[in-house]
CSV table of C-alpha atoms in Angstrom, one decimal:
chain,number,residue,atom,x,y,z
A,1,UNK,CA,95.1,25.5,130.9
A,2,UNK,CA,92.6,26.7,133.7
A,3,UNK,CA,92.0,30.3,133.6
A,4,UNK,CA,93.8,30.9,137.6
A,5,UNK,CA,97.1,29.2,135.8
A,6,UNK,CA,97.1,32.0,133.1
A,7,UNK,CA,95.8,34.6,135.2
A,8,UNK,CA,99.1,33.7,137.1
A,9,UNK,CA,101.7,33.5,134.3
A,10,UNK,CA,100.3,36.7,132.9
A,11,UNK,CA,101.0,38.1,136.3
A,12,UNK,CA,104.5,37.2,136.6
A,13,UNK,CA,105.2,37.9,133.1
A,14,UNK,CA,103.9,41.8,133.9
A,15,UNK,CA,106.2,41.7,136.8
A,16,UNK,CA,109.1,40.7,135.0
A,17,UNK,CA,108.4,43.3,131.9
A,18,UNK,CA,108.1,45.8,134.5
A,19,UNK,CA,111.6,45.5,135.8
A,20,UNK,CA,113.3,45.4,132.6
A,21,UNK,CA,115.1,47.8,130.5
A,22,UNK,CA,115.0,48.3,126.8
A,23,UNK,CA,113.0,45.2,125.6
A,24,UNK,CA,114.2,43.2,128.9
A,25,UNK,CA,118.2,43.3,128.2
A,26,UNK,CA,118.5,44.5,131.5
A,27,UNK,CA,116.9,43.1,134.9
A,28,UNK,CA,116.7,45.0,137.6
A,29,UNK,CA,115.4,43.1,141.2
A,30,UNK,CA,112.4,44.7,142.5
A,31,UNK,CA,113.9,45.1,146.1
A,32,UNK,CA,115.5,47.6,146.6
A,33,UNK,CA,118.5,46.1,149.0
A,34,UNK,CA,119.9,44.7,145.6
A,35,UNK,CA,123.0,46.5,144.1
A,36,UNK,CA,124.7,46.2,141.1
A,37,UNK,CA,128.8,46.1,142.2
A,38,UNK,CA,131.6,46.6,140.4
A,39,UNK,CA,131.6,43.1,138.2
A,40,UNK,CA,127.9,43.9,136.6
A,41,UNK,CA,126.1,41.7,139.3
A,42,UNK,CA,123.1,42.5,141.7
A,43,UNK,CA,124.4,41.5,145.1
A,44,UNK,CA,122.2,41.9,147.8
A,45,UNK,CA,122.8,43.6,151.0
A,46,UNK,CA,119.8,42.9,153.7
A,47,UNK,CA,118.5,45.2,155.9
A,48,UNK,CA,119.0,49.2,155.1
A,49,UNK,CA,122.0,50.3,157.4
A,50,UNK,CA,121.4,53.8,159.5
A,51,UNK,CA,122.7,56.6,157.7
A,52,UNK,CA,122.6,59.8,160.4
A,53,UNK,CA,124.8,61.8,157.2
A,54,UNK,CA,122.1,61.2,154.9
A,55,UNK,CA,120.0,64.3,155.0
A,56,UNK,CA,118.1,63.7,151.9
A,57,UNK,CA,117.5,61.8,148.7
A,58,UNK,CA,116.0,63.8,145.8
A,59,UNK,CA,113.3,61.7,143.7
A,60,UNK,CA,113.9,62.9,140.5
A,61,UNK,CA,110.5,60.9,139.3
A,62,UNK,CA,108.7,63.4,141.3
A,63,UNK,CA,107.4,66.2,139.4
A,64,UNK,CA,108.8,68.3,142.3
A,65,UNK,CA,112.4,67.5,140.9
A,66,UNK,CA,111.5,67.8,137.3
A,67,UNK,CA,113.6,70.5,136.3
A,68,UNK,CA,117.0,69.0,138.2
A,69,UNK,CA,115.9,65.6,135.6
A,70,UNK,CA,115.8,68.3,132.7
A,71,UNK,CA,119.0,70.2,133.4
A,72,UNK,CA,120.9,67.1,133.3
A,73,UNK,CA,118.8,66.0,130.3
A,74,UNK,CA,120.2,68.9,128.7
A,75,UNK,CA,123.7,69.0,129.9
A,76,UNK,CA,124.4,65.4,128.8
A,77,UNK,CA,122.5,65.9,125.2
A,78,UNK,CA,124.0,69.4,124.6
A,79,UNK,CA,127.6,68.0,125.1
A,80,UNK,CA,127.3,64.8,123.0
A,81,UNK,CA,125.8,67.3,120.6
A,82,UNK,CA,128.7,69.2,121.1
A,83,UNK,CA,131.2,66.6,120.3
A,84,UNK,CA,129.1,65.2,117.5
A,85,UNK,CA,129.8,68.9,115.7
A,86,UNK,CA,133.4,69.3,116.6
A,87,UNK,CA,133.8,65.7,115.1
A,88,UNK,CA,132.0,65.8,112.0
A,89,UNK,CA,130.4,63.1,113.8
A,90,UNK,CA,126.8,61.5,112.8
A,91,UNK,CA,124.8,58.7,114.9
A,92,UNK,CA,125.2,60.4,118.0
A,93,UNK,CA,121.8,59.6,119.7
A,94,UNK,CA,120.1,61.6,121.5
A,95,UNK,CA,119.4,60.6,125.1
A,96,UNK,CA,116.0,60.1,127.3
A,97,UNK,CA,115.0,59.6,130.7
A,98,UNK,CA,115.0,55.9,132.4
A,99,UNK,CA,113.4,55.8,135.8
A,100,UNK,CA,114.9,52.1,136.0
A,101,UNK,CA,118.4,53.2,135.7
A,102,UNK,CA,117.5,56.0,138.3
A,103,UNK,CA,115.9,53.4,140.8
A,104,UNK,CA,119.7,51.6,140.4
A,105,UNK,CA,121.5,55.0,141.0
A,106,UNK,CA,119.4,56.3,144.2
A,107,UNK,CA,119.9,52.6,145.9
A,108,UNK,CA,123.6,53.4,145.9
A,109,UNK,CA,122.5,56.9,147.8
A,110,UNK,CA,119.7,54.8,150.1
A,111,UNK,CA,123.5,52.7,151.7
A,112,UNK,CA,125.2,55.9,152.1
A,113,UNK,CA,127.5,55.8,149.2
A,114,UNK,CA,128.5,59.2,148.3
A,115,UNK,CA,130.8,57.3,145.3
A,116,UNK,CA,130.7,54.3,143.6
A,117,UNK,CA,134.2,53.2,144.2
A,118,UNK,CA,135.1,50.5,141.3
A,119,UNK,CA,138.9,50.6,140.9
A,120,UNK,CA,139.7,47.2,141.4
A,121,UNK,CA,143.2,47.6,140.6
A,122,UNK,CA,144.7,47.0,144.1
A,123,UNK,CA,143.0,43.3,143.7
A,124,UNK,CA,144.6,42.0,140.5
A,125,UNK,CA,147.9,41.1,142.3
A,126,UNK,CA,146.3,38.2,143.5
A,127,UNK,CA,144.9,37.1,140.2
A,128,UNK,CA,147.6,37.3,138.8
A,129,UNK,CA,146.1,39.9,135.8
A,130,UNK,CA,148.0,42.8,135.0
A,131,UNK,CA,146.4,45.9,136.3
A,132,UNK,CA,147.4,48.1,132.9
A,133,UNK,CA,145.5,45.2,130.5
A,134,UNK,CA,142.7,44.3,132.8
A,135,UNK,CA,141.7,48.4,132.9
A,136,UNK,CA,141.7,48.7,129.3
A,137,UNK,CA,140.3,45.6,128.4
A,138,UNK,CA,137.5,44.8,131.5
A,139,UNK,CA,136.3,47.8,133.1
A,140,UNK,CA,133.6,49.8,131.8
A,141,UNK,CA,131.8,46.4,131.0
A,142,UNK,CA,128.9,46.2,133.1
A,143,UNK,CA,126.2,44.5,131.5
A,144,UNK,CA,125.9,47.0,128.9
A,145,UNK,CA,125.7,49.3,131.4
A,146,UNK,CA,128.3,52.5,132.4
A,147,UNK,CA,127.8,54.7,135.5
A,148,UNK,CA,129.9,57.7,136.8
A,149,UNK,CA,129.5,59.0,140.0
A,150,UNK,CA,130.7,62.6,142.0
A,151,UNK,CA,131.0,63.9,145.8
A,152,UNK,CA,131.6,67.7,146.2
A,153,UNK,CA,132.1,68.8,149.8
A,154,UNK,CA,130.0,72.0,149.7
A,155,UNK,CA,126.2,71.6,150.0
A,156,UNK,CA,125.8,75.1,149.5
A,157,UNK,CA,126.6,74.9,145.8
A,158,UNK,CA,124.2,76.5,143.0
A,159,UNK,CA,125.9,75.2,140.2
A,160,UNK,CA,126.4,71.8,141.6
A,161,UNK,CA,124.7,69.5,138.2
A,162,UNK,CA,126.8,71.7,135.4
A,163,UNK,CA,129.8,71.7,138.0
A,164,UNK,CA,129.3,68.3,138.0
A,165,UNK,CA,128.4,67.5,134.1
A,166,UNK,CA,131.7,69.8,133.1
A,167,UNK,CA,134.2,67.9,135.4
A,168,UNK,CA,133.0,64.6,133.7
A,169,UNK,CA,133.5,66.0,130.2
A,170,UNK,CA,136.6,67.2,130.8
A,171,UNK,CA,138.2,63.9,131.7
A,172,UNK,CA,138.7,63.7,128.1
A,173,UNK,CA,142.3,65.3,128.7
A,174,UNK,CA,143.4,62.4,130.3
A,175,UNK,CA,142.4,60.4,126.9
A,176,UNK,CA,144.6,59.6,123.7
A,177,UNK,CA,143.9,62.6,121.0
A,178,UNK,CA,141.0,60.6,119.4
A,179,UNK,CA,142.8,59.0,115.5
A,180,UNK,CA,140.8,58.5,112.1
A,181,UNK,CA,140.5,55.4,111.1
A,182,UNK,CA,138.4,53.7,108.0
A,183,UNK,CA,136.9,50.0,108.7
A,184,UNK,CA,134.7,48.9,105.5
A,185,UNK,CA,134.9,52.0,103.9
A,186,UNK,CA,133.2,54.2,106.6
A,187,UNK,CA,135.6,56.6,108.1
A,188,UNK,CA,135.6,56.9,112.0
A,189,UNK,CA,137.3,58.5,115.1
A,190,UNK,CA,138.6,56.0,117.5
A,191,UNK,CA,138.6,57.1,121.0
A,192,UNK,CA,141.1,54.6,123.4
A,193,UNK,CA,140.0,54.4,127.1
A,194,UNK,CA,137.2,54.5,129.6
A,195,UNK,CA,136.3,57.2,132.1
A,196,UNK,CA,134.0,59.9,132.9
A,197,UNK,CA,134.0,61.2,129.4
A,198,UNK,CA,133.8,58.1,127.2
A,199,UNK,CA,130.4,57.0,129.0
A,200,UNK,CA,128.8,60.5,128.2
A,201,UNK,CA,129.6,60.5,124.9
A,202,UNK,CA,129.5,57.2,123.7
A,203,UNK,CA,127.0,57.6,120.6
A,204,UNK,CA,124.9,54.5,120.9
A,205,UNK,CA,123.9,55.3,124.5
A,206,UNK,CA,120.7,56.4,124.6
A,207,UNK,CA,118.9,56.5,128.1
A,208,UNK,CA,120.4,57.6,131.5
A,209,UNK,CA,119.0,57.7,135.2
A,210,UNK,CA,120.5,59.7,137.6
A,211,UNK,CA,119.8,60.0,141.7
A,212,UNK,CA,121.2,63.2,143.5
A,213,UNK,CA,121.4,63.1,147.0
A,214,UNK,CA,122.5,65.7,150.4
A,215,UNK,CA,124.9,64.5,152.7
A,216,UNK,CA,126.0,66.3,155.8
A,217,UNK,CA,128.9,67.0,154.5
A,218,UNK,CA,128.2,67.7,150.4
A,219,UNK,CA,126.1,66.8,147.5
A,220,UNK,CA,126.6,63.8,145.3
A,221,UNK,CA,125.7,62.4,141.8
A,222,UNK,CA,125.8,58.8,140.5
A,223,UNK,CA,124.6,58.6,136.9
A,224,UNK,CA,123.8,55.0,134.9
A,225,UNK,CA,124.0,55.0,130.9
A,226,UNK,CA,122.6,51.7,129.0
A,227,UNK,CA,123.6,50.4,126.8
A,228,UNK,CA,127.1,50.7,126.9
A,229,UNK,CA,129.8,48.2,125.7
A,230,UNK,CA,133.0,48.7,125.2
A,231,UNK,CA,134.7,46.6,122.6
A,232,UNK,CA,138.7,46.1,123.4
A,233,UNK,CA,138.0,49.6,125.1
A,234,UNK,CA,137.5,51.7,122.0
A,235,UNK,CA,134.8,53.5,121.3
A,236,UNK,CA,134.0,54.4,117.1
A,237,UNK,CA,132.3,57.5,116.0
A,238,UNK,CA,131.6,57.3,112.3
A,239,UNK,CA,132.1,60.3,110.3
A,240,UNK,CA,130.0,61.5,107.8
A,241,UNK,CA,129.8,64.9,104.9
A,242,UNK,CA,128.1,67.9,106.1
A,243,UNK,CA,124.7,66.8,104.8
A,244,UNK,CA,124.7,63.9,106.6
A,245,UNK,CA,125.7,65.3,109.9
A,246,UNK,CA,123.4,65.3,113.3
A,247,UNK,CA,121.4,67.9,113.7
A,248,UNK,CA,122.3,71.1,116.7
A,249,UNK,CA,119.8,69.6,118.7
A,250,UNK,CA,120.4,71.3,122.1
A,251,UNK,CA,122.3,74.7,121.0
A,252,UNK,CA,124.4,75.8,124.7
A,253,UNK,CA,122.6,79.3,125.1
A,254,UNK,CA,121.4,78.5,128.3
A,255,UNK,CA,124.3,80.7,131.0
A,256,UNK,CA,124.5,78.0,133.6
A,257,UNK,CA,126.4,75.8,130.9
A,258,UNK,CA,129.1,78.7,130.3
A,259,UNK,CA,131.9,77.0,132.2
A,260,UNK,CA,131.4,73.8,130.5
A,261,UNK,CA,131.8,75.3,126.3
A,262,UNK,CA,135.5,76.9,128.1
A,263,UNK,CA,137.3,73.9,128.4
A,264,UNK,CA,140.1,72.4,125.9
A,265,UNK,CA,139.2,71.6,122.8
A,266,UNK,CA,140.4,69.2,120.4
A,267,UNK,CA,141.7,71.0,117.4
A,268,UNK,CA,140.9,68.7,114.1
């Protein structure tokens, strides 16, 4: 093998380790004109189309931005931690930073998408699926990747990320109170259903990227979790004794999170 041919295959193979995620699961196309829909694919969309209600894309890579990237760091960790206690709950990981998952989030912003509008329900008639079984058993299956996304009409906001953080968590009313159930002798919470709340908390998720973005009009947030893979729809938190539990790592002291510890909770 001549030394140019390996110079080039270790090229490309840098390239391609670059735009993977998590031991290259996960490919992500270096343009930026690619977008993942809503059936897990990268579909491209040519040229950037003008945006005049665009007023600004915030690069949360930029150290400029760095504590907007740690205040949702927090809010997501602090509530699975939260969840994790109220549930007796162990193998709740804790989540990190992937400026991957962010690159996918801000393109949505870059072709004026406020939301990422994924119900596909109105479609199914002509497959003849039923809309009821194709939502529990089909959406939320991405790739092994999950993503919520929120528009509030009020760019003045100063509490826009909790605001935001604390609407997603509470989607959990509109879930099934979560049952106990044992499966090889390890006891677990079964949780039916996919939403806002599910992809938060799911305890295997581990690394999110978020883009936040000002429109004329209000302030948005699209958030991507990976992995994330629903199985029939149901997500399993084991249970553990007290000695095994997780630890409090993200204690909710901080004020700005007030609103979000007020909500509902399940009483176990």
């Amino acid at each position: 093998m001549s030394l140019l041919w390996f110079c080039v295959l270790l090229f490309l193979h840098s390239v391609a380790t670059n735009n993977f995620v998590d031991e290259n699961r996960l490919f992500i196309p270096p343009e930026d004109n690619n977008l993942m829909n809503c059936d897990g694919n990268f579909e491209y969309l040519g040229a950037r189309i003008a945006c005049p209600s665009l007023m600004n894309i915030y690069n949360l890579r930029d150290r400029e931005y760095r504590e907007i990237k740690k205040l949702l760091l927090f809010g997501h960790n602090g509530l699975r931690n939260r969840l994790a206690i109220k549930l007796d709950a162990c193998d709740m990981l804790e989540m990190s930073w992937d400026n991957n998952l962010a690159e996918l989030a801000r393109r949505h912003h870059k072709y004026c998408q406020r939301l990422i509008d994924c119900d596909i329900v109105a479609n199914l008639s002509g497959k003849g699926l039923d809309p009821r079984v194709y939502r529990k058993v089909v959406r939320g299956q991405h790739i092994d990747v999950a993503r919520s996304s929120f528009f509030l009409k009020n760019i003045y906001s100063t509490n826009f990320i909790p605001f935001v953080l604390s609407s997603w968590y509470e989607t959990h009313i509109e879930l099934k109170f979560p049952q106990k159930v044992e499966h090889k002798k390890q006891k677990y919470y079964r949780i039916l259903g996919d939403n806002s709340f599910t992809r938060m908390i799911k305890p295997q998720t581990y690394q999110l990227g978020c883009s936040y973005a000002m429109f004329i009009d209000g302030l948005s947030l699209i958030c991507y979790y990976y992995p994330h893979v629903h199985s029939n729809n149901t997500i399993l938190i084991r249970i553990k004794p007290k000695e095994y539990q997780c630890p409090h790592m993200f204690p909710m002291l901080d004020s700005v999170f007030k609103r979000i510890c007020k909500y509902v909770e399940w009483k176990l």
